Structures are given as structure tokens and as C-alpha cells.
Amino acid sequence: MDLCKTLIPIRPPPPHLRRGLPQRHVKSTASLSTFPTTTPPESTPRLSLAESLQNETLQTLEWPSVCKQVSAFTSTTMGFSAARAGRLPLGRSPEESRRLLDQTAAAAALSRPLDFSGIEDVSETVRVSVSGELVTIGELCAVKRTLRSARELFGQLEELASRDDDSRERCAPLLEILQSCNFLSGLEQKIGYCIDCDFSRVLDRASEDLEIIRSERKRNMEHLDSLLKEVSALILQGGGVDRPLITKRRSRMCVGIRASHRSLLPNGIVLNISSSGATYFMEPKEAVELNNLEVRLSNSEKVEEQVILSLLSSVIAESEIEIKDLLDRILELDLAVARAAHGRWMHGVCPSLSSECFESFKTESSLAIDIEAIQHPLLLETSLRSSSDPIESKSRSSDPVNEGNGAMKFEVISGSSDFPVPIDFKIGHGTRVVVISGPNTGGKTASMKTLGLASVMSKAGMYLPAKKQPTLPWFDFILADIGDHQSLEQNLSTFSGHIRQLCKILEVASKESLVLIDEIGSGTDPSEGVALSASILQYLKARVNLAVVTTHYADLSLLKETDTRFENAAMEFSLETLQPTFQILWGSRGDSNALSIAKTIGFDDKIIEHAHVWVKKLMPEKQQMRQSLLYQSLMDEKNRLEIQAMRVTSLHSDIMKLYHEIRDEAEDIDGREAALMATETQKVEREIKAAKSQMEAVLHEFENQLRTSADQVTSLINKSESAIASIVEAHCPSDVFSTREAGDSSYTPQIGDQVHVEGLRNKLATVIEAPGDEATVLVQCGKVRVRVNRSTITAHKSSKGVAAKSSAPPLKRKVQGSRNSRNISDLSNDEEDSYAPAVQTSRNTVDLRGMRAEEASHYLNIAISSSESKSVMFIIHGTGMGVIKERTIQILKNHPRITKFEQESPMNFGCTVAYIN
């Protein structure tokens, strides 16, 4: 049965898809491996051995564990499974690795996370359809959702890229993944036209025959239902049932009737009997043909639905290549976003890859590997764990897709950790072999593994947990001999296992390979081990890109003296603490420090002393070389530079802190000046209004008294003049700068004097250094110390009331004395209430905790003297032994500027509030 003609026909795959997609686009699950699946016949054995050794190296470097970290940041089941299985793609060429890095950088630059919801792994559905089996309605709906979500995902990328030219350029590596992809809109529309995914059923419009069958079945069911209702009503009238009962038994519609009244349905067919035997389910004779037709139509409907599902399955099978290509593209995009999120999580930086061989570089002094402060990602994981760690939360989940669509993975956990200890790799272009020596448990193997893992991560397009921009070459193979290869089953000793592994490595290593060998030549006689190790290194120097080996053989460090292609490195060991620092000293040769380590473990002193005697007998020249004055001078210089760097950092921090304080003061000074002027204006207006009201009251009382006591005119006038003079004196502002007159030039400031500085907007400052021969004075205003010209400062004097009796007009009436005294009392209350609100801020808080008594006293005196008039100060003295608190209370009681103070309360322990006049 053909589908409805109104459906959009399936477009045949383009010619390049029929012939087979290019290697980049046709990527099944197997294509995520490191090596190509097709190789020339003559190179197959070597590449097979190289692939085997590469897989062993990845296991040794714990690459699957790093992939497991990335799996926590994936958004699809396909990405989670691939990363969880350690199948992150590795670039098979420098260009491919750079393309992976570009994808990671583009994903990290996205302004918002991509939404992968709705995308499912439908590869099994495609396999079922290709095998000729029938897919279910649910599987068809999954294909439809995946195609629609993939198209919407591409729309999200286009939207982010369409904002401006820079956005287009940044998103280009991600757009390239889905740019030429076939989203199979026809297949999506065809499934949507035939299937109702909300109710999981085939729609009537899927085919003409299905629509006719369902229409006939509907009419037949209406007739059958009408007939059964009539029969059930007759049975109810005859007492055969308590209520009408129409049901289905054995796929046929029937009615329920009591066994005792079955005679009401003559020639009826009994389809079923209830468990108690009291009710019969009978098919009336008139309904037999209608039920037969219902059964035939139902079977025809099922057959037609299977035909439609079969046709849709065949359409999916025809689109196998396009669907698999689309899934591979989505997987590639998901892994790129996951790598970016993983890089943010561990504060990683993008590495720079160089594919050129070492001889092609012009300068020997430049660095082929320049990695600063890199940390091992697996050791770093422990310091980055938190309660909301996506790695923990997702690893505990059985369904990774339900954890979200990746939005939370763009959160960055702030802060950094000093564990593991960051290490540097500085290897020049002319270096082919690096010999790392040093003590046991000093970090030689861990450092070598970190370098190998960084090389693998850069090949996979991942960020490195380092600083600045790491630079390292692209290696075709990363081969490692680390660990014990002893095998009783293969009759291999420890030494034999190492030699067998080295033999395989030497066979497959190329000019672009990285070789890592741990404890080369160990497990045999030291003299033969040194000879064999030196020969292997001489062989490697001309056949590999770089070889890094660790050893306790001091003779291997002498190879650098005769060949510049060798380089030495040593793991630093502190002779003061007898502990390793896990830092690499490039160009140095390290001691094993076995005797020092044995001493820290607890060996007997006599054993250690005898061992030192034997060492001096066996290696007198080497001992003297290792303890040379040059090495000590270099270490002293290093320590001196580190101390200077710490001092410079501290000084820079103090300067920046002072700069920010001054900048904040300067930015806020205009606003505070305007607010102060507004406050002072309102205060003056209130005082003028109050004075006017009080004087009017005095005059009013004077007139009243004058009418009743005409003989006491002189006395009343004197009292009224006195009252009005008091009012004027109380409300007349004091001239704080009256001292700046002709005689002010003779003023000599002394240490501790309070002065007004004209250059600081006449702020109150404290003299902290007596003037010398120069005409400048060092003053402190708040936390800022500044040297000002002596002519710009004036001495501060306490505010005094101005006598204003002469300004009072002569009066000829008597005033009541009690009224005058009441007004003066009111003025004193207003003056008390003129203090600023008692709200604690950083500007009016003095913290004395942690100071000595003398230092706290000096600091508090300066703070009180430099405070503004009518201000409130919060003094934090703590709740310790009470010495600072007692000294604070003593100063507050005796200081002339302190009006009153409030000691600590149950709501404010360790703090005293002082009011300054």
C-alpha cells in the first residue's frame, strides 16, 4: 500500500553520498580511534604494532580517566558513551589536531550553551530498518525528534554567528561541522505526516485504504453500539440486569445478562460466564454479522498500519548513510562543547602545536616545548571537587541525558589550588633526549606522565591546565615504557619485560614520535645497565623527535658534555626539610638522596654513617661535583630572587590598595560635598526659623507683661534683651577659620596639632611630623598622608559663641524669665541631636584588634583628632583579655573632643560607640 500522494517524496542521496563520504564525514563509532582503518598492505604489521603500543601507552598515562572527566560534560548519550569508553578522537595529523583545537576554542567562546535536548542515538533503529525488520512507532518518533533537534541545533549556531563578523569568524569551526549536513527534512515531514507521536498512533491520512477502513469501522461500530443499547434496554425491562451492561469478550461486543434470564436472548451466543456463574456475556443474534465485520475491519487496519510502518522503515534504510553522517556530526559537535566545558572547569589554556621537525628551526636557543605551571589533570580533579561538581553528580546518575543539556557545564569554579604542584617544561629545539635524575618519590615519573598526557590532550583538541599559552610539537606516536612488565606467564623478569617493551618501541618510533622511558636500564647489573642505557639513548637521539627518560645512573648525565642533543634535568630536593619539592631544575643533575630519604624513614644512624663512608670511597669525584659551590650559588640566587619577587608583589598590593582608596575618595567627594551643603542649608533654615519663633514668643510675653506691670518697664526690658541675646548667641554660627588673620603667619605647627588644610577643602588633619627647614608639613587626613605647604594650613580652635547682645534691639517691655530659660533648654536639646545617624560604615569604624596597647592608643588618638565635628565613631576593641578595651575607655573619658560614649551592649559585643564634638 503506497503512502498518501500528498507526502513529500524522499530525495535520493547525492552522488558523493552514494559513492561513500570522505573520511572526515563518514565517522562511525570505530572512526573515533586513533589510527586509520585502511592502511597499505606493506605497512600494516608496523602500524598494528604501533597501534597496540599506543593503546598500552594511553592506558599507562591514564587517558581513559581523562576521557571519563570529559564525559561528565557531554550532552548526548552518544557523546557520553564515547567519552566514557575512552574514545575521544585523536588528531591523525597536525592539521586535524589544530582543527579539533579550533572547535574547542569556538565552543568556549559561545555566548550561551547549545541545546542538545531531543537528540537520541537512533543508530540501532537504522540498523533494524536496514536488516529488514519492522521499526516501532516509538522508534519512528525518536528519528523524527532527532532530525528536528539537529536542524534546530544548526539554527542555534547560525543565530549566534549572525550577530556580527567577529561572531561569524568565531563560530566558523562549529558551523563547518553541520554546514553541509543533510538534515533529511523530507523524512522528518513524512514521519510527522503519518505518525501522531503525541498519542503513538498511525494517522488516518497515512494512506487512502487506512482512511476508508477506519471510516467503515467507525460506521459499523456505531450500528453495533446502537443495537446493543436497544438489546440491553429490553433486558433491563425484563429484569435481566440491574443496569445496562455492554462489554467486549473474545474480541466481540456483547451484553451482560443474568443466567436465570438468558431466555430473553433466544438464539444468543454465550461468549463468557462470570466467575460466580451468575452473569452470562451473550452476543445477540442480530449482532453476529456486525461483530464479524468489526473483526475483519480491525485486522485490515492492523495490516494497513504494518504496511505503512514497513514503508517508513524502508525509507529510513534508504537514508542510512545520511542519518549516520548526521549522528557523527552531532557527536563531533557534542565532544567539542564538552572539551570546552572541561577546559573551563580546570582553568585550562589552549596549547599551540608545531609540526615542524627540530632541524627546521633557525635558532637553537628557542624552545620546542614551553609549558609553564602545568598540573596533572587527574591530580587536579581532587582539588576542584565541590558539592556541585558535574563530574561527581553525573557519575552518580544512571541516565546522563537527564542531567541537563549542558548549560551547567559552563560554570566555572572560582579559585585555584597549589595541589598538584605546578611544574615547567623548557626543552630547546636542538634537544632530542632529556635525562631526568633525582631522588625517589621526587616526582620524576609523575612529571614524565604529565608531559605525555599533555601531548595526548593537545592531539585530542583539549585545553591544558597550565598558564600562558603552552607550546609543544605534534607527535604521531606517544610510546611509553613505564611500570613493571614482569610476567610469570611469559617467563619474563622485570629487566626482560623492560627490554622487550623497548625493543617494540624502537621498532615503531619515527622522527615525529615521543618516547617516555622510566628507570632505563634498571633491574640488572649497574655497569651493564649504564652501558646498555647509553647505547639506547645514542640510538634514539637520531631516530625520534624527543625521548624523555628517568634514571638513577649518574653516568647518563655526562652524555650532555659530548653531545648537545642531550639535556639534563633534576628533581629538586630540599636538604633543609629532606623532602622533595617536585620542581624540575632544567640543566642540572640531581642526586638520588637515597641516604637522606632512608634517614627520614627511620633507619639507624650507624647504618647511614657507614653508607656515607662507602659513598665517599666509591664516588669521591662525583660527590664533590654534586656539592660544588656553583650549584649552591645558583640556589642562593634563586632564593634571593624569590624573596625580592614576594616583596615587590606585597608592595604593589599596598600601592594599589592606597590608590583605590584615594580614587574612591576623589570620586565620591563631589557627591558628599553636595549632600553636606544641602544638610547644612536645611540645618541653618531650621535654626533661623526656631530663633525667629523664639524671639517672637519673647516679644509676645514682653507685651503681655508690660500691660499688667507698667512700673517694671526697665526690669522687663533688661530681661528681654538678655533672652534675645542668648537666642542670637545660640544660633549664630562659629567662624572656625577666624584664626586666619594677620597674626596667623606666626603659627608654628607641632606634632599632634589639629589643623585645617586649604588644599584638602579645609578638612581637619593631624600634624604627624614637625616642620623642618623646608616650608612644608607632613599631615594625615584619614588614612592618607600628604606633605602640604605651611602657608596653606591654619590652626583649629574650638567653636565659641559670638556675643550678640549689641545686635539685640532695645526693648521697652518686660519678658518672663521662665519662658527664656525654656527656650534655651530646647536649644541645648537640638544641639545634642545634631549628631550624624549612628550607622556603622567602613569610614567611621576603627579596628584595634590585634594591636598592642601603645599602638592602639596612638592609632585611636589620631583617629579621634582627624574625625569631623558632630560625628559618630565605632571603636572595635574585641572581647579578649580586656587590655585594649580598658585603654580605649580611659582615652574616651579623658579626650577633650569626646562628648559621650556608649559601651558594648548584648547586641554589639566588642564595640564602643563614641560621639565627637
PDB file of C-alpha atoms in Angstrom, residues 665-835:
ATOM      1  CA  GLU A 665      37.635  59.361  47.937  1.00  0.00           C
ATOM      2  CA  ALA A 666      38.104  61.540  44.843  1.00  0.00           C
ATOM      3  CA  GLU A 667      35.139  60.031  43.010  1.00  0.00           C
ATOM      4  CA  ASP A 668      32.810  60.494  45.963  1.00  0.00           C
ATOM      5  CA  ILE A 669      33.967  63.946  47.126  1.00  0.00           C
ATOM      6  CA  ASP A 670      31.614  65.964  44.878  1.00  0.00           C
ATOM      7  CA  GLY A 671      28.596  63.971  45.959  1.00  0.00           C
ATOM      8  CA  ARG A 672      29.489  64.214  49.626  1.00  0.00           C
ATOM      9  CA  GLU A 673      30.094  67.981  49.268  1.00  0.00           C
ATOM     10  CA  ALA A 674      26.664  68.481  47.691  1.00  0.00           C
ATOM     11  CA  ALA A 675      24.975  66.365  50.367  1.00  0.00           C
ATOM     12  CA  LEU A 676      26.815  68.230  53.129  1.00  0.00           C
ATOM     13  CA  MET A 677      25.810  71.599  51.690  1.00  0.00           C
ATOM     14  CA  ALA A 678      22.191  70.510  51.446  1.00  0.00           C
ATOM     15  CA  THR A 679      22.253  69.246  55.025  1.00  0.00           C
ATOM     16  CA  GLU A 680      23.891  72.427  56.335  1.00  0.00           C
ATOM     17  CA  THR A 681      21.401  74.609  54.412  1.00  0.00           C
ATOM     18  CA  GLN A 682      18.460  72.753  55.910  1.00  0.00           C
ATOM     19  CA  LYS A 683      20.029  72.994  59.354  1.00  0.00           C
ATOM     20  CA  VAL A 684      20.545  76.783  59.054  1.00  0.00           C
ATOM     21  CA  GLU A 685      16.989  77.279  57.818  1.00  0.00           C
ATOM     22  CA  ARG A 686      15.645  75.303  60.775  1.00  0.00           C
ATOM     23  CA  GLU A 687      17.768  77.295  63.219  1.00  0.00           C
ATOM     24  CA  ILE A 688      16.659  80.658  61.716  1.00  0.00           C
ATOM     25  CA  LYS A 689      13.043  79.578  61.898  1.00  0.00           C
ATOM     26  CA  ALA A 690      13.472  78.420  65.504  1.00  0.00           C
ATOM     27  CA  ALA A 691      15.249  81.644  66.517  1.00  0.00           C
ATOM     28  CA  LYS A 692      12.586  83.789  64.878  1.00  0.00           C
ATOM     29  CA  SER A 693       9.835  81.850  66.605  1.00  0.00           C
ATOM     30  CA  GLN A 694      11.556  82.126  69.981  1.00  0.00           C
ATOM     31  CA  MET A 695      12.146  85.844  69.643  1.00  0.00           C
ATOM     32  CA  GLU A 696       8.504  86.403  68.665  1.00  0.00           C
ATOM     33  CA  ALA A 697       7.470  84.449  71.723  1.00  0.00           C
ATOM     34  CA  VAL A 698       9.735  86.634  73.911  1.00  0.00           C
ATOM     35  CA  LEU A 699       8.222  89.802  72.444  1.00  0.00           C
ATOM     36  CA  HIS A 700       4.720  88.479  72.861  1.00  0.00           C
ATOM     37  CA  GLU A 701       5.335  87.659  76.516  1.00  0.00           C
ATOM     38  CA  PHE A 702       7.011  91.054  76.983  1.00  0.00           C
ATOM     39  CA  GLU A 703       3.965  92.892  75.664  1.00  0.00           C
ATOM     40  CA  ASN A 704       1.635  90.905  77.911  1.00  0.00           C
ATOM     41  CA  GLN A 705       3.753  91.597  80.995  1.00  0.00           C
ATOM     42  CA  LEU A 706       4.055  95.262  80.061  1.00  0.00           C
ATOM     43  CA  ARG A 707       0.279  95.751  80.103  1.00  0.00           C
ATOM     44  CA  THR A 708      -0.034  94.339  83.605  1.00  0.00           C
ATOM     45  CA  SER A 709       3.184  95.731  85.139  1.00  0.00           C
ATOM     46  CA  ALA A 710       3.853  99.194  83.748  1.00  0.00           C
ATOM     47  CA  ASP A 711       6.043 100.150  86.737  1.00  0.00           C
ATOM     48  CA  GLN A 712       8.602  97.428  85.969  1.00  0.00           C
ATOM     49  CA  VAL A 713       9.475  98.570  82.423  1.00  0.00           C
ATOM     50  CA  THR A 714      13.230  98.794  82.950  1.00  0.00           C
ATOM     51  CA  SER A 715      13.481  95.362  84.530  1.00  0.00           C
ATOM     52  CA  LEU A 716      11.387  93.773  81.757  1.00  0.00           C
ATOM     53  CA  ILE A 717      13.496  95.427  79.037  1.00  0.00           C
ATOM     54  CA  ASN A 718      16.741  94.129  80.565  1.00  0.00           C
ATOM     55  CA  LYS A 719      15.391  90.604  80.897  1.00  0.00           C
ATOM     56  CA  SER A 720      14.031  90.599  77.313  1.00  0.00           C
ATOM     57  CA  GLU A 721      17.298  91.944  75.885  1.00  0.00           C
ATOM     58  CA  SER A 722      19.204  89.244  77.766  1.00  0.00           C
ATOM     59  CA  ALA A 723      16.884  86.496  76.467  1.00  0.00           C
ATOM     60  CA  ILE A 724      17.107  87.647  72.841  1.00  0.00           C
ATOM     61  CA  ALA A 725      20.913  87.965  73.093  1.00  0.00           C
ATOM     62  CA  SER A 726      21.069  84.372  74.327  1.00  0.00           C
ATOM     63  CA  ILE A 727      18.952  83.241  71.369  1.00  0.00           C
ATOM     64  CA  VAL A 728      21.158  85.094  68.885  1.00  0.00           C
ATOM     65  CA  GLU A 729      24.311  83.739  70.521  1.00  0.00           C
ATOM     66  CA  ALA A 730      22.994  80.152  70.402  1.00  0.00           C
ATOM     67  CA  HIS A 731      22.057  80.335  66.708  1.00  0.00           C
ATOM     68  CA  CYS A 732      24.980  82.386  65.402  1.00  0.00           C
ATOM     69  CA  PRO A 733      27.494  80.044  63.577  1.00  0.00           C
ATOM     70  CA  SER A 734      31.054  79.989  64.838  1.00  0.00           C
ATOM     71  CA  ASP A 735      33.799  81.077  62.487  1.00  0.00           C
ATOM     72  CA  VAL A 736      36.207  78.153  62.501  1.00  0.00           C
ATOM     73  CA  PHE A 737      38.554  79.972  60.243  1.00  0.00           C
ATOM     74  CA  SER A 738      38.712  83.223  62.216  1.00  0.00           C
ATOM     75  CA  THR A 739      42.284  82.420  63.083  1.00  0.00           C
ATOM     76  CA  ARG A 740      43.408  83.160  59.567  1.00  0.00           C
ATOM     77  CA  GLU A 741      44.191  86.825  60.176  1.00  0.00           C
ATOM     78  CA  ALA A 742      47.284  88.945  60.055  1.00  0.00           C
ATOM     79  CA  GLY A 743      48.810  87.353  63.097  1.00  0.00           C
ATOM     80  CA  ASP A 744      48.296  83.784  61.738  1.00  0.00           C
ATOM     81  CA  SER A 745      51.598  83.768  59.845  1.00  0.00           C
ATOM     82  CA  SER A 746      53.454  83.341  63.116  1.00  0.00           C
ATOM     83  CA  TYR A 747      51.745  79.995  63.876  1.00  0.00           C
ATOM     84  CA  THR A 748      54.204  77.095  64.132  1.00  0.00           C
ATOM     85  CA  PRO A 749      52.505  73.639  63.925  1.00  0.00           C
ATOM     86  CA  GLN A 750      53.575  70.953  66.354  1.00  0.00           C
ATOM     87  CA  ILE A 751      53.189  67.154  66.241  1.00  0.00           C
ATOM     88  CA  GLY A 752      49.620  66.171  67.118  1.00  0.00           C
ATOM     89  CA  ASP A 753      48.111  69.636  66.370  1.00  0.00           C
ATOM     90  CA  GLN A 754      44.747  69.740  64.613  1.00  0.00           C
ATOM     91  CA  VAL A 755      44.890  71.981  61.545  1.00  0.00           C
ATOM     92  CA  HIS A 756      42.720  72.885  58.569  1.00  0.00           C
ATOM     93  CA  VAL A 757      44.333  72.289  55.161  1.00  0.00           C
ATOM     94  CA  GLU A 758      43.213  74.558  52.348  1.00  0.00           C
ATOM     95  CA  GLY A 759      44.282  72.107  49.614  1.00  0.00           C
ATOM     96  CA  LEU A 760      42.070  69.384  51.147  1.00  0.00           C
ATOM     97  CA  ARG A 761      38.919  71.554  51.086  1.00  0.00           C
ATOM     98  CA  ASN A 762      39.712  72.786  54.634  1.00  0.00           C
ATOM     99  CA  LYS A 763      39.426  69.293  56.058  1.00  0.00           C
ATOM    100  CA  LEU A 764      40.642  68.663  59.592  1.00  0.00           C
ATOM    101  CA  ALA A 765      44.045  66.947  59.604  1.00  0.00           C
ATOM    102  CA  THR A 766      46.663  65.968  62.194  1.00  0.00           C
ATOM    103  CA  VAL A 767      50.325  67.043  62.105  1.00  0.00           C
ATOM    104  CA  ILE A 768      52.478  63.886  62.274  1.00  0.00           C
ATOM    105  CA  GLU A 769      55.903  65.446  61.559  1.00  0.00           C
ATOM    106  CA  ALA A 770      57.218  68.793  62.816  1.00  0.00           C
ATOM    107  CA  PRO A 771      58.262  71.253  60.068  1.00  0.00           C
ATOM    108  CA  GLY A 772      61.957  71.424  59.330  1.00  0.00           C
ATOM    109  CA  ASP A 773      63.968  73.829  57.291  1.00  0.00           C
ATOM    110  CA  GLU A 774      61.622  73.423  54.371  1.00  0.00           C
ATOM    111  CA  ALA A 775      58.298  75.272  54.284  1.00  0.00           C
ATOM    112  CA  THR A 776      56.308  72.007  54.213  1.00  0.00           C
ATOM    113  CA  VAL A 777      54.461  69.998  56.867  1.00  0.00           C
ATOM    114  CA  LEU A 778      53.514  66.284  56.816  1.00  0.00           C
ATOM    115  CA  VAL A 779      49.860  65.822  57.854  1.00  0.00           C
ATOM    116  CA  GLN A 780      47.481  62.859  57.946  1.00  0.00           C
ATOM    117  CA  CYS A 781      43.833  63.147  56.842  1.00  0.00           C
ATOM    118  CA  GLY A 782      42.025  59.870  57.499  1.00  0.00           C
ATOM    119  CA  LYS A 783      44.277  57.118  56.069  1.00  0.00           C
ATOM    120  CA  VAL A 784      46.039  59.454  53.625  1.00  0.00           C
ATOM    121  CA  ARG A 785      49.389  61.092  54.476  1.00  0.00           C
ATOM    122  CA  VAL A 786      50.351  64.151  52.437  1.00  0.00           C
ATOM    123  CA  ARG A 787      53.019  66.880  52.633  1.00  0.00           C
ATOM    124  CA  VAL A 788      51.496  70.365  52.208  1.00  0.00           C
ATOM    125  CA  ASN A 789      52.793  73.922  52.149  1.00  0.00           C
ATOM    126  CA  ARG A 790      52.976  75.533  55.574  1.00  0.00           C
ATOM    127  CA  SER A 791      51.125  78.625  54.342  1.00  0.00           C
ATOM    128  CA  THR A 792      48.038  76.538  53.422  1.00  0.00           C
ATOM    129  CA  ILE A 793      47.315  75.330  56.972  1.00  0.00           C
ATOM    130  CA  THR A 794      45.572  77.098  59.851  1.00  0.00           C
ATOM    131  CA  ALA A 795      45.242  76.067  63.480  1.00  0.00           C
ATOM    132  CA  HIS A 796      41.945  74.583  64.621  1.00  0.00           C
ATOM    133  CA  LYS A 797      40.183  76.277  67.590  1.00  0.00           C
ATOM    134  CA  SER A 798      37.102  75.195  69.480  1.00  0.00           C
ATOM    135  CA  SER A 799      33.885  76.828  68.417  1.00  0.00           C
ATOM    136  CA  LYS A 800      32.929  79.753  70.593  1.00  0.00           C
ATOM    137  CA  GLY A 801      29.677  81.575  70.728  1.00  0.00           C
ATOM    138  CA  VAL A 802      29.686  85.121  69.459  1.00  0.00           C
ATOM    139  CA  ALA A 803      28.338  87.661  71.838  1.00  0.00           C
ATOM    140  CA  ALA A 804      25.362  89.194  70.226  1.00  0.00           C
ATOM    141  CA  LYS A 805      23.929  91.427  72.913  1.00  0.00           C
ATOM    142  CA  SER A 806      24.756  94.515  70.889  1.00  0.00           C
ATOM    143  CA  SER A 807      22.743  93.155  67.973  1.00  0.00           C
ATOM    144  CA  ALA A 808      19.621  92.786  70.037  1.00  0.00           C
ATOM    145  CA  PRO A 809      17.203  95.698  69.528  1.00  0.00           C
ATOM    146  CA  PRO A 810      16.398  97.870  72.570  1.00  0.00           C
ATOM    147  CA  LEU A 811      13.162  96.875  74.185  1.00  0.00           C
ATOM    148  CA  LYS A 812      10.864  98.845  76.453  1.00  0.00           C
ATOM    149  CA  ARG A 813       8.820  95.905  77.695  1.00  0.00           C
ATOM    150  CA  LYS A 814       9.336  93.208  80.364  1.00  0.00           C
ATOM    151  CA  VAL A 815       9.887  89.499  79.487  1.00  0.00           C
ATOM    152  CA  GLN A 816       9.061  86.490  81.625  1.00  0.00           C
ATOM    153  CA  GLY A 817      12.296  84.733  82.705  1.00  0.00           C
ATOM    154  CA  SER A 818      10.859  81.238  82.768  1.00  0.00           C
ATOM    155  CA  ARG A 819       9.956  81.445  79.053  1.00  0.00           C
ATOM    156  CA  ASN A 820      13.522  82.403  78.181  1.00  0.00           C
ATOM    157  CA  SER A 821      15.026  79.544  80.168  1.00  0.00           C
ATOM    158  CA  ARG A 822      12.716  77.043  78.482  1.00  0.00           C
ATOM    159  CA  ASN A 823      13.795  78.183  75.022  1.00  0.00           C
ATOM    160  CA  ILE A 824      17.481  77.891  75.911  1.00  0.00           C
ATOM    161  CA  SER A 825      16.861  74.346  77.194  1.00  0.00           C
ATOM    162  CA  ASP A 826      15.209  73.477  73.881  1.00  0.00           C
ATOM    163  CA  LEU A 827      18.252  74.792  72.027  1.00  0.00           C
ATOM    164  CA  SER A 828      20.610  72.607  74.024  1.00  0.00           C
ATOM    165  CA  ASN A 829      18.500  69.537  73.140  1.00  0.00           C
ATOM    166  CA  ASP A 830      18.637  70.491  69.450  1.00  0.00           C
ATOM    167  CA  GLU A 831      22.393  70.744  69.722  1.00  0.00           C
ATOM    168  CA  GLU A 832      22.606  67.266  71.233  1.00  0.00           C
ATOM    169  CA  ASP A 833      20.533  65.824  68.439  1.00  0.00           C
ATOM    170  CA  SER A 834      22.728  67.315  65.710  1.00  0.00           C
ATOM    171  CA  TYR A 835      24.994  64.276  65.571  1.00  0.00           C
TER     172      TYR A 835
END
